[in-house]
Amino acid sequence: MVISLSATILLIRYFVLRDQWRILNVEWYGYSIEYPALYDTETYGSMGGRGANLGYLSASINSWGPYVFIHQTGMENPDLLDAFDWWQEIMDNWGLTEISSPIETQIGYDNYPTIRQTYYDGNKSVQAYFVVSNDRSYLLEFYRVSEESQPMVDRMLASFKLLEVGGG
């Protein structure tokens, strides 16, 4: 009975939320992003992330398929290449493989200049996007992106918005 009730609740949740989107506002780190309502989110407080990524991880957006980690750090007047170089130093410690050459592109609400790179973290493929604001550097990592999930990732990237730290 309990299993049947749980399955029914999950099925109803799926049909109600499958085409819905929500906005994750992480004002203390200065960004927001849309995500599918069926996904779970976790944000890490203004004192920094936790685990192996220490103070860099600010949010995660999780699902059974693709998932996202958003990292950030404060930097004084960063330009995109300085931020990219800094993140590369951090990433070198993560044991990544098959790292592509960086490609300049644009993402987000205001077509922010971005560097895109792909790599493998263990056996998981990753699309990484590096963005800067006046005082921060961001790394958006999209794991396990497939051809089927790429439109969802594209929508998330298009919705990324830089905010003033502390709200705005």
Short mmCIF file of N, CA and C in Angstrom, two decimals:
data_model
loop_
_atom_site.label_atom_id
_atom_site.label_comp_id
_atom_site.label_asym_id
_atom_site.label_seq_id
_atom_site.Cartn_x
_atom_site.Cartn_y
_atom_site.Cartn_z
N MET A 1 0.82 -1.20 0.00
CA MET A 1 0.00 0.00 0.00
C MET A 1 0.87 1.27 0.00
N VAL A 2 1.89 1.30 0.87
CA VAL A 2 2.77 2.47 0.98
C VAL A 2 3.53 2.67 -0.33
N ILE A 3 4.02 1.58 -0.92
CA ILE A 3 4.76 1.67 -2.18
C ILE A 3 3.84 2.20 -3.28
N SER A 4 2.64 1.71 -3.33
CA SER A 4 1.67 2.16 -4.33
C SER A 4 1.35 3.64 -4.17
N LEU A 5 1.15 4.07 -2.92
CA LEU A 5 0.86 5.48 -2.65
C LEU A 5 2.05 6.37 -3.03
N SER A 6 3.27 5.93 -2.70
CA SER A 6 4.47 6.69 -3.03
C SER A 6 4.63 6.80 -4.54
N ALA A 7 4.42 5.71 -5.24
CA ALA A 7 4.53 5.72 -6.71
C ALA A 7 3.49 6.65 -7.32
N THR A 8 2.28 6.64 -6.79
CA THR A 8 1.22 7.52 -7.29
C THR A 8 1.57 8.98 -7.06
N ILE A 9 2.11 9.30 -5.89
CA ILE A 9 2.50 10.69 -5.60
C ILE A 9 3.61 11.14 -6.54
N LEU A 10 4.60 10.29 -6.75
CA LEU A 10 5.69 10.64 -7.67
C LEU A 10 5.20 10.82 -9.11
N LEU A 11 4.28 9.98 -9.52
CA LEU A 11 3.72 10.08 -10.87
C LEU A 11 2.93 11.38 -11.03
N ILE A 12 2.12 11.70 -10.04
CA ILE A 12 1.36 12.96 -10.08
C ILE A 12 2.32 14.15 -10.10
N ARG A 13 3.34 14.12 -9.27
CA ARG A 13 4.33 15.20 -9.23
C ARG A 13 4.99 15.36 -10.60
N TYR A 14 5.34 14.23 -11.22
CA TYR A 14 5.98 14.28 -12.54
C TYR A 14 5.06 14.97 -13.55
N PHE A 15 3.80 14.56 -13.63
CA PHE A 15 2.89 15.12 -14.63
C PHE A 15 2.56 16.58 -14.36
N VAL A 16 2.51 16.98 -13.10
CA VAL A 16 2.23 18.38 -12.76
C VAL A 16 3.42 19.28 -13.07
N LEU A 17 4.64 18.80 -12.81
CA LEU A 17 5.84 19.65 -12.91
C LEU A 17 6.68 19.45 -14.17
N ARG A 18 6.38 18.46 -15.00
CA ARG A 18 7.29 18.12 -16.10
C ARG A 18 7.59 19.26 -17.06
N ASP A 19 6.68 20.17 -17.28
CA ASP A 19 6.93 21.30 -18.19
C ASP A 19 7.11 22.62 -17.46
N GLN A 20 7.22 22.57 -16.14
CA GLN A 20 7.36 23.77 -15.33
C GLN A 20 8.84 24.11 -15.10
N TRP A 21 9.10 25.40 -14.92
CA TRP A 21 10.45 25.87 -14.61
C TRP A 21 10.38 26.75 -13.38
N ARG A 22 11.48 26.80 -12.65
CA ARG A 22 11.62 27.66 -11.48
C ARG A 22 12.88 28.50 -11.63
N ILE A 23 13.01 29.49 -10.78
CA ILE A 23 14.21 30.34 -10.79
C ILE A 23 14.95 30.14 -9.48
N LEU A 24 16.23 29.85 -9.59
CA LEU A 24 17.10 29.76 -8.43
C LEU A 24 17.83 31.09 -8.30
N ASN A 25 17.52 31.84 -7.25
CA ASN A 25 18.20 33.12 -6.97
C ASN A 25 19.24 32.88 -5.88
N VAL A 26 20.49 33.13 -6.22
CA VAL A 26 21.56 33.01 -5.23
C VAL A 26 22.14 34.41 -5.09
N GLU A 27 21.36 35.26 -4.42
CA GLU A 27 21.66 36.69 -4.36
C GLU A 27 22.99 36.98 -3.69
N TRP A 28 23.36 36.22 -2.65
CA TRP A 28 24.61 36.50 -1.95
C TRP A 28 25.83 36.21 -2.80
N TYR A 29 25.67 35.44 -3.90
CA TYR A 29 26.77 35.22 -4.84
C TYR A 29 26.55 35.94 -6.16
N GLY A 30 25.43 36.61 -6.31
CA GLY A 30 25.21 37.49 -7.45
C GLY A 30 24.74 36.86 -8.74
N TYR A 31 23.87 35.84 -8.67
CA TYR A 31 23.34 35.28 -9.92
C TYR A 31 21.98 34.61 -9.70
N SER A 32 21.29 34.39 -10.82
CA SER A 32 20.08 33.58 -10.83
C SER A 32 20.10 32.74 -12.10
N ILE A 33 19.34 31.64 -12.08
CA ILE A 33 19.27 30.74 -13.23
C ILE A 33 17.95 29.99 -13.17
N GLU A 34 17.33 29.77 -14.31
CA GLU A 34 16.13 28.95 -14.38
C GLU A 34 16.54 27.48 -14.42
N TYR A 35 15.64 26.62 -13.92
CA TYR A 35 15.90 25.18 -13.94
C TYR A 35 14.56 24.44 -13.99
N PRO A 36 14.55 23.21 -14.50
CA PRO A 36 13.31 22.43 -14.54
C PRO A 36 12.77 22.20 -13.12
N ALA A 37 11.48 22.36 -12.94
CA ALA A 37 10.87 22.24 -11.63
C ALA A 37 11.01 20.84 -11.03
N LEU A 38 11.22 19.83 -11.85
CA LEU A 38 11.41 18.47 -11.33
C LEU A 38 12.78 18.27 -10.70
N TYR A 39 13.69 19.19 -10.92
CA TYR A 39 15.04 19.08 -10.38
C TYR A 39 15.06 19.57 -8.93
N ASP A 40 16.00 19.06 -8.18
CA ASP A 40 16.23 19.51 -6.80
C ASP A 40 17.39 20.49 -6.82
N THR A 41 17.37 21.44 -5.89
CA THR A 41 18.48 22.39 -5.80
C THR A 41 19.04 22.40 -4.39
N GLU A 42 20.28 22.81 -4.31
CA GLU A 42 20.91 23.01 -3.02
C GLU A 42 21.82 24.22 -3.16
N THR A 43 21.72 25.15 -2.23
CA THR A 43 22.62 26.30 -2.24
C THR A 43 23.47 26.25 -0.99
N TYR A 44 24.63 26.85 -1.12
CA TYR A 44 25.59 26.86 -0.03
C TYR A 44 25.76 28.30 0.41
N GLY A 45 25.76 28.52 1.69
CA GLY A 45 25.72 29.86 2.26
C GLY A 45 26.87 30.76 1.88
N SER A 46 26.76 31.98 2.27
CA SER A 46 27.72 33.00 1.88
C SER A 46 29.11 32.77 2.47
N MET A 47 29.26 31.78 3.33
CA MET A 47 30.59 31.43 3.85
C MET A 47 31.30 30.45 2.94
N GLY A 48 30.67 30.05 1.83
CA GLY A 48 31.32 29.15 0.87
C GLY A 48 30.69 27.78 0.85
N GLY A 49 31.13 27.00 -0.11
CA GLY A 49 30.60 25.66 -0.31
C GLY A 49 31.14 24.69 0.70
N ARG A 50 30.99 23.41 0.39
CA ARG A 50 31.48 22.39 1.31
C ARG A 50 32.11 21.27 0.50
N GLY A 51 32.72 20.34 1.17
CA GLY A 51 33.30 19.19 0.51
C GLY A 51 34.59 19.52 -0.21
N ALA A 52 34.88 18.75 -1.25
CA ALA A 52 36.15 18.87 -1.96
C ALA A 52 36.32 20.23 -2.61
N ASN A 53 35.22 20.91 -2.90
CA ASN A 53 35.30 22.20 -3.59
C ASN A 53 35.39 23.38 -2.63
N LEU A 54 35.43 23.10 -1.35
CA LEU A 54 35.61 24.09 -0.30
C LEU A 54 34.78 25.34 -0.54
N GLY A 55 35.39 26.48 -0.68
CA GLY A 55 34.66 27.74 -0.78
C GLY A 55 34.17 28.08 -2.17
N TYR A 56 34.28 27.20 -3.15
CA TYR A 56 33.95 27.56 -4.53
C TYR A 56 32.53 27.16 -4.94
N LEU A 57 32.01 26.08 -4.38
CA LEU A 57 30.69 25.61 -4.79
C LEU A 57 29.61 26.45 -4.14
N SER A 58 28.73 27.05 -4.96
CA SER A 58 27.68 27.89 -4.40
C SER A 58 26.29 27.30 -4.59
N ALA A 59 26.11 26.43 -5.59
CA ALA A 59 24.79 25.82 -5.80
C ALA A 59 24.94 24.56 -6.65
N SER A 60 23.97 23.67 -6.49
CA SER A 60 23.87 22.52 -7.37
C SER A 60 22.40 22.35 -7.75
N ILE A 61 22.20 21.87 -8.97
CA ILE A 61 20.87 21.60 -9.51
C ILE A 61 20.92 20.14 -9.95
N ASN A 62 20.13 19.28 -9.30
CA ASN A 62 20.30 17.85 -9.45
C ASN A 62 19.09 17.15 -10.05
N SER A 63 19.39 16.09 -10.81
CA SER A 63 18.34 15.24 -11.37
C SER A 63 18.94 13.86 -11.59
N TRP A 64 18.11 12.94 -12.09
CA TRP A 64 18.59 11.61 -12.44
C TRP A 64 19.44 11.65 -13.70
N GLY A 65 19.23 12.65 -14.52
CA GLY A 65 19.99 12.78 -15.76
C GLY A 65 21.07 13.83 -15.61
N PRO A 66 20.99 14.89 -16.41
CA PRO A 66 21.99 15.96 -16.30
C PRO A 66 21.89 16.65 -14.94
N TYR A 67 23.01 17.16 -14.48
CA TYR A 67 23.01 17.97 -13.26
C TYR A 67 24.04 19.06 -13.40
N VAL A 68 23.92 20.08 -12.53
CA VAL A 68 24.72 21.30 -12.66
C VAL A 68 25.38 21.63 -11.33
N PHE A 69 26.65 22.02 -11.41
CA PHE A 69 27.34 22.64 -10.27
C PHE A 69 27.68 24.05 -10.68
N ILE A 70 27.44 25.00 -9.79
CA ILE A 70 27.82 26.38 -10.05
C ILE A 70 28.82 26.78 -8.98
N HIS A 71 30.00 27.15 -9.45
CA HIS A 71 31.09 27.57 -8.58
C HIS A 71 31.28 29.07 -8.76
N GLN A 72 31.81 29.72 -7.74
CA GLN A 72 32.08 31.15 -7.84
C GLN A 72 33.19 31.51 -6.88
N THR A 73 33.83 32.63 -7.16
CA THR A 73 34.79 33.19 -6.22
C THR A 73 34.86 34.69 -6.44
N GLY A 74 35.16 35.41 -5.40
CA GLY A 74 35.36 36.85 -5.52
C GLY A 74 36.70 37.14 -6.19
N MET A 75 36.72 38.11 -7.07
CA MET A 75 37.94 38.56 -7.75
C MET A 75 37.82 40.06 -7.97
N GLU A 76 38.93 40.75 -7.88
CA GLU A 76 38.91 42.19 -8.08
C GLU A 76 39.03 42.51 -9.57
N ASN A 77 37.99 43.11 -10.13
CA ASN A 77 37.94 43.50 -11.55
C ASN A 77 38.48 42.43 -12.49
N PRO A 78 37.94 41.21 -12.45
CA PRO A 78 38.48 40.15 -13.30
C PRO A 78 38.16 40.38 -14.77
N ASP A 79 39.09 39.99 -15.62
CA ASP A 79 38.71 39.86 -17.02
C ASP A 79 38.56 38.36 -17.27
N LEU A 80 37.94 38.01 -18.36
CA LEU A 80 37.56 36.63 -18.60
C LEU A 80 38.77 35.70 -18.63
N LEU A 81 39.86 36.12 -19.23
CA LEU A 81 41.03 35.25 -19.31
C LEU A 81 41.70 35.07 -17.95
N ASP A 82 41.74 36.11 -17.13
CA ASP A 82 42.29 35.96 -15.77
C ASP A 82 41.46 34.96 -14.97
N ALA A 83 40.15 35.09 -15.06
CA ALA A 83 39.27 34.17 -14.34
C ALA A 83 39.43 32.75 -14.86
N PHE A 84 39.51 32.60 -16.18
CA PHE A 84 39.70 31.28 -16.78
C PHE A 84 41.00 30.66 -16.27
N ASP A 85 42.09 31.42 -16.26
CA ASP A 85 43.38 30.91 -15.78
C ASP A 85 43.29 30.49 -14.32
N TRP A 86 42.62 31.29 -13.50
CA TRP A 86 42.49 30.96 -12.09
C TRP A 86 41.73 29.65 -11.91
N TRP A 87 40.59 29.51 -12.64
CA TRP A 87 39.80 28.29 -12.53
C TRP A 87 40.59 27.09 -13.04
N GLN A 88 41.43 27.29 -14.08
CA GLN A 88 42.23 26.17 -14.60
C GLN A 88 43.16 25.63 -13.51
N GLU A 89 43.74 26.52 -12.71
CA GLU A 89 44.60 26.08 -11.62
C GLU A 89 43.81 25.22 -10.62
N ILE A 90 42.60 25.64 -10.30
CA ILE A 90 41.75 24.87 -9.39
C ILE A 90 41.40 23.53 -10.03
N MET A 91 41.00 23.56 -11.29
CA MET A 91 40.55 22.36 -11.98
C MET A 91 41.67 21.34 -12.16
N ASP A 92 42.91 21.81 -12.26
CA ASP A 92 44.04 20.88 -12.41
C ASP A 92 44.09 19.90 -11.25
N ASN A 93 43.61 20.31 -10.09
CA ASN A 93 43.61 19.43 -8.91
C ASN A 93 42.44 18.45 -8.91
N TRP A 94 41.52 18.58 -9.85
CA TRP A 94 40.33 17.73 -9.87
C TRP A 94 40.52 16.46 -10.70
N GLY A 95 41.66 16.28 -11.37
CA GLY A 95 41.92 15.07 -12.14
C GLY A 95 41.06 14.95 -13.38
N LEU A 96 40.80 16.05 -14.08
CA LEU A 96 39.98 16.03 -15.29
C LEU A 96 40.79 15.52 -16.48
N THR A 97 40.09 14.94 -17.45
CA THR A 97 40.75 14.42 -18.65
C THR A 97 40.05 14.94 -19.90
N GLU A 98 40.69 14.74 -21.04
CA GLU A 98 40.15 15.11 -22.36
C GLU A 98 39.64 16.56 -22.35
N ILE A 99 40.46 17.45 -21.84
CA ILE A 99 40.08 18.86 -21.73
C ILE A 99 40.20 19.51 -23.11
N SER A 100 39.11 20.12 -23.58
CA SER A 100 39.11 20.76 -24.89
C SER A 100 39.79 22.13 -24.82
N SER A 101 40.06 22.66 -25.99
CA SER A 101 40.54 24.03 -26.07
C SER A 101 39.40 24.97 -25.70
N PRO A 102 39.71 26.10 -25.10
CA PRO A 102 38.65 27.06 -24.74
C PRO A 102 38.08 27.72 -25.99
N ILE A 103 36.78 27.96 -25.96
CA ILE A 103 36.07 28.62 -27.06
C ILE A 103 35.33 29.82 -26.49
N GLU A 104 35.50 30.99 -27.11
CA GLU A 104 34.76 32.17 -26.66
C GLU A 104 33.35 32.11 -27.22
N THR A 105 32.38 32.40 -26.36
CA THR A 105 30.98 32.41 -26.74
C THR A 105 30.24 33.40 -25.84
N GLN A 106 28.92 33.34 -25.84
CA GLN A 106 28.11 34.20 -24.97
C GLN A 106 26.98 33.36 -24.40
N ILE A 107 26.62 33.66 -23.16
CA ILE A 107 25.46 33.02 -22.53
C ILE A 107 24.71 34.07 -21.73
N GLY A 108 23.53 33.70 -21.31
CA GLY A 108 22.83 34.46 -20.29
C GLY A 108 21.94 35.56 -20.76
N TYR A 109 21.34 36.14 -19.75
CA TYR A 109 20.35 37.20 -19.88
C TYR A 109 20.85 38.37 -20.72
N ASP A 110 22.09 38.75 -20.54
CA ASP A 110 22.67 39.88 -21.29
C ASP A 110 23.77 39.44 -22.24
N ASN A 111 23.73 38.19 -22.71
CA ASN A 111 24.77 37.67 -23.60
C ASN A 111 26.16 37.95 -23.06
N TYR A 112 26.41 37.48 -21.84
CA TYR A 112 27.69 37.71 -21.18
C TYR A 112 28.80 37.01 -21.94
N PRO A 113 29.93 37.69 -22.15
CA PRO A 113 31.08 37.01 -22.75
C PRO A 113 31.45 35.81 -21.87
N THR A 114 31.75 34.70 -22.51
CA THR A 114 31.95 33.45 -21.81
C THR A 114 33.04 32.63 -22.50
N ILE A 115 33.73 31.83 -21.73
CA ILE A 115 34.61 30.82 -22.30
C ILE A 115 33.97 29.46 -22.03
N ARG A 116 33.85 28.66 -23.09
CA ARG A 116 33.26 27.32 -22.98
C ARG A 116 34.37 26.29 -23.15
N GLN A 117 34.28 25.23 -22.35
CA GLN A 117 35.26 24.16 -22.43
C GLN A 117 34.55 22.85 -22.08
N THR A 118 34.99 21.76 -22.65
CA THR A 118 34.44 20.45 -22.30
C THR A 118 35.58 19.59 -21.75
N TYR A 119 35.20 18.62 -20.91
CA TYR A 119 36.17 17.69 -20.35
C TYR A 119 35.42 16.53 -19.73
N TYR A 120 36.18 15.57 -19.23
CA TYR A 120 35.62 14.44 -18.50
C TYR A 120 36.07 14.51 -17.05
N ASP A 121 35.12 14.29 -16.16
CA ASP A 121 35.38 14.17 -14.74
C ASP A 121 35.09 12.71 -14.42
N GLY A 122 36.13 11.90 -14.36
CA GLY A 122 35.94 10.45 -14.28
C GLY A 122 35.38 9.99 -15.61
N ASN A 123 34.24 9.33 -15.60
CA ASN A 123 33.61 8.89 -16.85
C ASN A 123 32.44 9.79 -17.24
N LYS A 124 32.28 10.93 -16.58
CA LYS A 124 31.16 11.84 -16.86
C LYS A 124 31.63 13.00 -17.73
N SER A 125 30.93 13.20 -18.85
CA SER A 125 31.25 14.35 -19.70
C SER A 125 30.70 15.62 -19.08
N VAL A 126 31.43 16.72 -19.27
CA VAL A 126 31.07 18.00 -18.64
C VAL A 126 31.19 19.11 -19.68
N GLN A 127 30.19 19.99 -19.69
CA GLN A 127 30.27 21.25 -20.42
C GLN A 127 30.47 22.34 -19.38
N ALA A 128 31.54 23.12 -19.52
CA ALA A 128 31.86 24.15 -18.54
C ALA A 128 31.79 25.52 -19.19
N TYR A 129 31.25 26.49 -18.45
CA TYR A 129 31.11 27.87 -18.93
C TYR A 129 31.67 28.80 -17.86
N PHE A 130 32.62 29.65 -18.25
CA PHE A 130 33.27 30.59 -17.35
C PHE A 130 32.74 31.99 -17.64
N VAL A 131 32.27 32.68 -16.61
CA VAL A 131 31.68 34.02 -16.74
C VAL A 131 32.26 34.89 -15.63
N VAL A 132 32.36 36.20 -15.87
CA VAL A 132 32.81 37.12 -14.83
C VAL A 132 31.85 38.28 -14.70
N SER A 133 31.84 38.85 -13.48
CA SER A 133 31.14 40.11 -13.22
C SER A 133 32.20 41.11 -12.78
N ASN A 134 31.80 42.23 -12.21
CA ASN A 134 32.77 43.22 -11.76
C ASN A 134 33.68 42.70 -10.66
N ASP A 135 33.15 41.79 -9.82
CA ASP A 135 33.94 41.34 -8.68
C ASP A 135 33.88 39.84 -8.43
N ARG A 136 33.45 39.06 -9.44
CA ARG A 136 33.32 37.61 -9.26
C ARG A 136 33.63 36.86 -10.54
N SER A 137 34.02 35.62 -10.33
CA SER A 137 34.21 34.67 -11.43
C SER A 137 33.26 33.50 -11.18
N TYR A 138 32.64 33.00 -12.23
CA TYR A 138 31.68 31.89 -12.11
C TYR A 138 32.08 30.77 -13.05
N LEU A 139 31.85 29.56 -12.59
CA LEU A 139 32.01 28.37 -13.42
C LEU A 139 30.72 27.59 -13.32
N LEU A 140 30.04 27.41 -14.46
CA LEU A 140 28.83 26.60 -14.52
C LEU A 140 29.21 25.29 -15.18
N GLU A 141 29.08 24.18 -14.45
CA GLU A 141 29.43 22.86 -14.97
C GLU A 141 28.15 22.05 -15.17
N PHE A 142 27.92 21.62 -16.41
CA PHE A 142 26.77 20.79 -16.75
C PHE A 142 27.28 19.37 -17.02
N TYR A 143 26.87 18.44 -16.16
CA TYR A 143 27.30 17.05 -16.25
C TYR A 143 26.27 16.21 -17.00
N ARG A 144 26.75 15.20 -17.72
CA ARG A 144 25.94 14.19 -18.41
C ARG A 144 24.91 14.82 -19.35
N VAL A 145 25.34 15.76 -20.15
CA VAL A 145 24.44 16.38 -21.13
C VAL A 145 24.39 15.48 -22.36
N SER A 146 23.19 15.17 -22.80
CA SER A 146 22.99 14.35 -23.99
C SER A 146 22.35 15.21 -25.07
N GLU A 147 22.26 14.67 -26.25
CA GLU A 147 21.58 15.37 -27.35
C GLU A 147 20.14 15.67 -26.96
N GLU A 148 19.52 14.75 -26.25
CA GLU A 148 18.14 14.90 -25.80
C GLU A 148 17.98 16.02 -24.76
N SER A 149 18.96 16.18 -23.88
CA SER A 149 18.86 17.18 -22.82
C SER A 149 19.47 18.53 -23.19
N GLN A 150 20.12 18.63 -24.35
CA GLN A 150 20.78 19.88 -24.74
C GLN A 150 19.81 21.07 -24.79
N PRO A 151 18.58 20.93 -25.30
CA PRO A 151 17.67 22.09 -25.29
C PRO A 151 17.39 22.62 -23.87
N MET A 152 17.29 21.73 -22.90
CA MET A 152 17.09 22.14 -21.51
C MET A 152 18.32 22.91 -21.01
N VAL A 153 19.51 22.41 -21.32
CA VAL A 153 20.75 23.08 -20.92
C VAL A 153 20.82 24.45 -21.59
N ASP A 154 20.46 24.52 -22.86
CA ASP A 154 20.48 25.80 -23.57
C ASP A 154 19.55 26.81 -22.91
N ARG A 155 18.38 26.35 -22.48
CA ARG A 155 17.44 27.26 -21.80
C ARG A 155 18.03 27.74 -20.48
N MET A 156 18.65 26.85 -19.74
CA MET A 156 19.27 27.24 -18.47
C MET A 156 20.36 28.27 -18.72
N LEU A 157 21.21 28.02 -19.71
CA LEU A 157 22.28 28.97 -20.02
C LEU A 157 21.74 30.33 -20.43
N ALA A 158 20.67 30.33 -21.23
CA ALA A 158 20.08 31.59 -21.68
C ALA A 158 19.48 32.38 -20.53
N SER A 159 19.07 31.68 -19.46
CA SER A 159 18.43 32.35 -18.34
C SER A 159 19.42 32.87 -17.30
N PHE A 160 20.68 32.47 -17.37
CA PHE A 160 21.66 32.87 -16.36
C PHE A 160 21.74 34.39 -16.31
N LYS A 161 21.62 34.93 -15.10
CA LYS A 161 21.60 36.39 -14.94
C LYS A 161 22.50 36.79 -13.79
N LEU A 162 23.37 37.75 -14.06
CA LEU A 162 24.22 38.31 -13.00
C LEU A 162 23.44 39.36 -12.23
N LEU A 163 23.55 39.31 -10.93
CA LEU A 163 22.88 40.24 -10.04
C LEU A 163 23.95 41.01 -9.26
N GLU A 164 23.55 42.09 -8.64
CA GLU A 164 24.46 42.75 -7.71
C GLU A 164 24.57 41.88 -6.48
N VAL A 165 25.78 41.65 -5.99
CA VAL A 165 25.95 40.83 -4.80
C VAL A 165 25.20 41.45 -3.65
N GLY A 166 24.45 40.62 -2.94
CA GLY A 166 23.61 41.13 -1.86
C GLY A 166 22.21 41.43 -2.34
N GLY A 167 21.90 41.06 -3.60
CA GLY A 167 20.57 41.29 -4.18
C GLY A 167 20.64 42.31 -5.26
N GLY A 168 19.64 42.33 -6.12
CA GLY A 168 19.61 43.36 -7.14
C GLY A 168 19.12 42.91 -8.45
#
